[in-house]
CSV table of C-alpha atoms in Angstrom, one decimal:
chain,number,residue,atom,x,y,z
W,27,MET,CA,0.0,0.0,0.0
W,28,THR,CA,1.3,3.5,-0.8
W,29,LEU,CA,1.6,6.3,1.7
W,30,LYS,CA,-1.3,8.0,-0.1
W,31,GLY,CA,-3.4,4.9,0.4
W,32,ILE,CA,-2.5,4.8,4.1
W,33,VAL,CA,-3.4,8.4,4.6
W,34,LYS,CA,-6.7,8.0,2.8
W,35,GLY,CA,-7.5,4.9,4.9
W,36,THR,CA,-6.6,6.7,8.1
W,37,ARG,CA,-8.7,9.8,7.1
W,38,ASN,CA,-11.7,7.5,6.4
W,39,MET,CA,-11.3,5.8,9.7
W,40,LEU,CA,-11.2,9.1,11.5
W,41,ARG,CA,-14.3,10.3,9.7
W,42,ARG,CA,-16.2,7.1,10.5
W,43,TYR,CA,-15.4,7.2,14.2
W,44,VAL,CA,-16.4,10.9,14.4
W,45,GLY,CA,-19.6,10.0,12.7
W,46,LYS,CA,-20.3,7.1,15.1
W,47,TRP,CA,-19.7,9.5,18.1
W,48,PHE,CA,-22.2,12.0,16.6
W,49,TYR,CA,-24.8,9.2,15.9
W,50,ASP,CA,-24.4,7.4,19.2
W,51,LYS,CA,-24.9,10.6,21.3
W,52,GLY,CA,-27.5,12.2,19.0
W,53,ILE,CA,-25.3,15.3,18.5
W,54,SER,CA,-26.6,17.7,16.0
W,55,PHE,CA,-24.7,17.6,12.7
W,56,ASP,CA,-24.5,21.3,12.9
W,57,ALA,CA,-22.0,20.9,15.7
W,58,ALA,CA,-19.4,20.0,13.0
W,59,ASN,CA,-19.8,23.7,11.9
W,60,SER,CA,-18.6,24.9,15.4
W,61,PRO,CA,-15.4,27.0,15.2
W,62,TYR,CA,-14.1,24.8,18.0
W,63,PHE,CA,-14.5,21.5,16.0
W,64,PRO,CA,-11.5,21.8,13.7
W,65,PRO,CA,-9.1,22.9,16.4
W,66,MET,CA,-10.2,19.9,18.6
W,67,VAL,CA,-9.5,17.5,15.7
W,68,ASN,CA,-6.1,19.2,15.2
W,69,ALA,CA,-5.2,18.9,18.9
W,70,ILE,CA,-6.1,15.2,18.9
W,71,GLN,CA,-3.8,14.7,15.9
W,72,ARG,CA,-1.0,16.5,17.6
W,73,ALA,CA,-1.4,14.6,20.8
W,74,GLY,CA,-0.7,11.4,19.0
W,75,PRO,CA,-1.5,7.7,19.8
W,76,GLY,CA,-2.1,6.6,23.3
W,77,VAL,CA,-3.4,9.9,24.7
W,78,LYS,CA,-6.5,9.3,26.7
W,79,PRO,CA,-9.6,11.5,26.1
W,80,PRO,CA,-10.9,13.5,29.0
W,81,THR,CA,-13.3,11.7,31.4
W,82,ALA,CA,-16.9,12.8,32.1
W,83,TYR,CA,-15.6,14.0,35.5
W,84,GLU,CA,-12.9,16.1,34.0
W,85,LEU,CA,-15.3,17.6,31.4
W,86,SER,CA,-17.8,18.5,34.1
W,87,GLY,CA,-15.3,19.6,36.7
W,88,PRO,CA,-11.8,20.9,36.2
W,89,ILE,CA,-12.0,21.5,32.4
W,90,LEU,CA,-15.4,23.3,32.8
W,91,ASP,CA,-13.9,25.4,35.7
W,92,GLU,CA,-11.0,26.4,33.4
W,93,GLU,CA,-13.3,27.5,30.6
W,94,VAL,CA,-15.6,29.4,33.0
W,95,GLU,CA,-12.5,31.2,34.4
W,96,GLU,CA,-11.3,32.1,30.8
W,97,VAL,CA,-14.8,33.6,30.0
W,98,ARG,CA,-14.7,35.6,33.2
W,99,LYS,CA,-11.3,37.1,32.3
């Protein structure tokens, strides 16, 4: 398989997993138009393999607290 084929396969896999996440949680497809969506995907790519996603606790606690503080500033 060529490098181009590997990249295409990886891109397709990413798209399908993102789609599954949207479908499973009933997320509005319009969420993909959020200005925060592309930077999130870029950050995941930069983080690389093995990086664990945030937990529900982290999202509802410390990460939310950081975002609230940023808005306040």
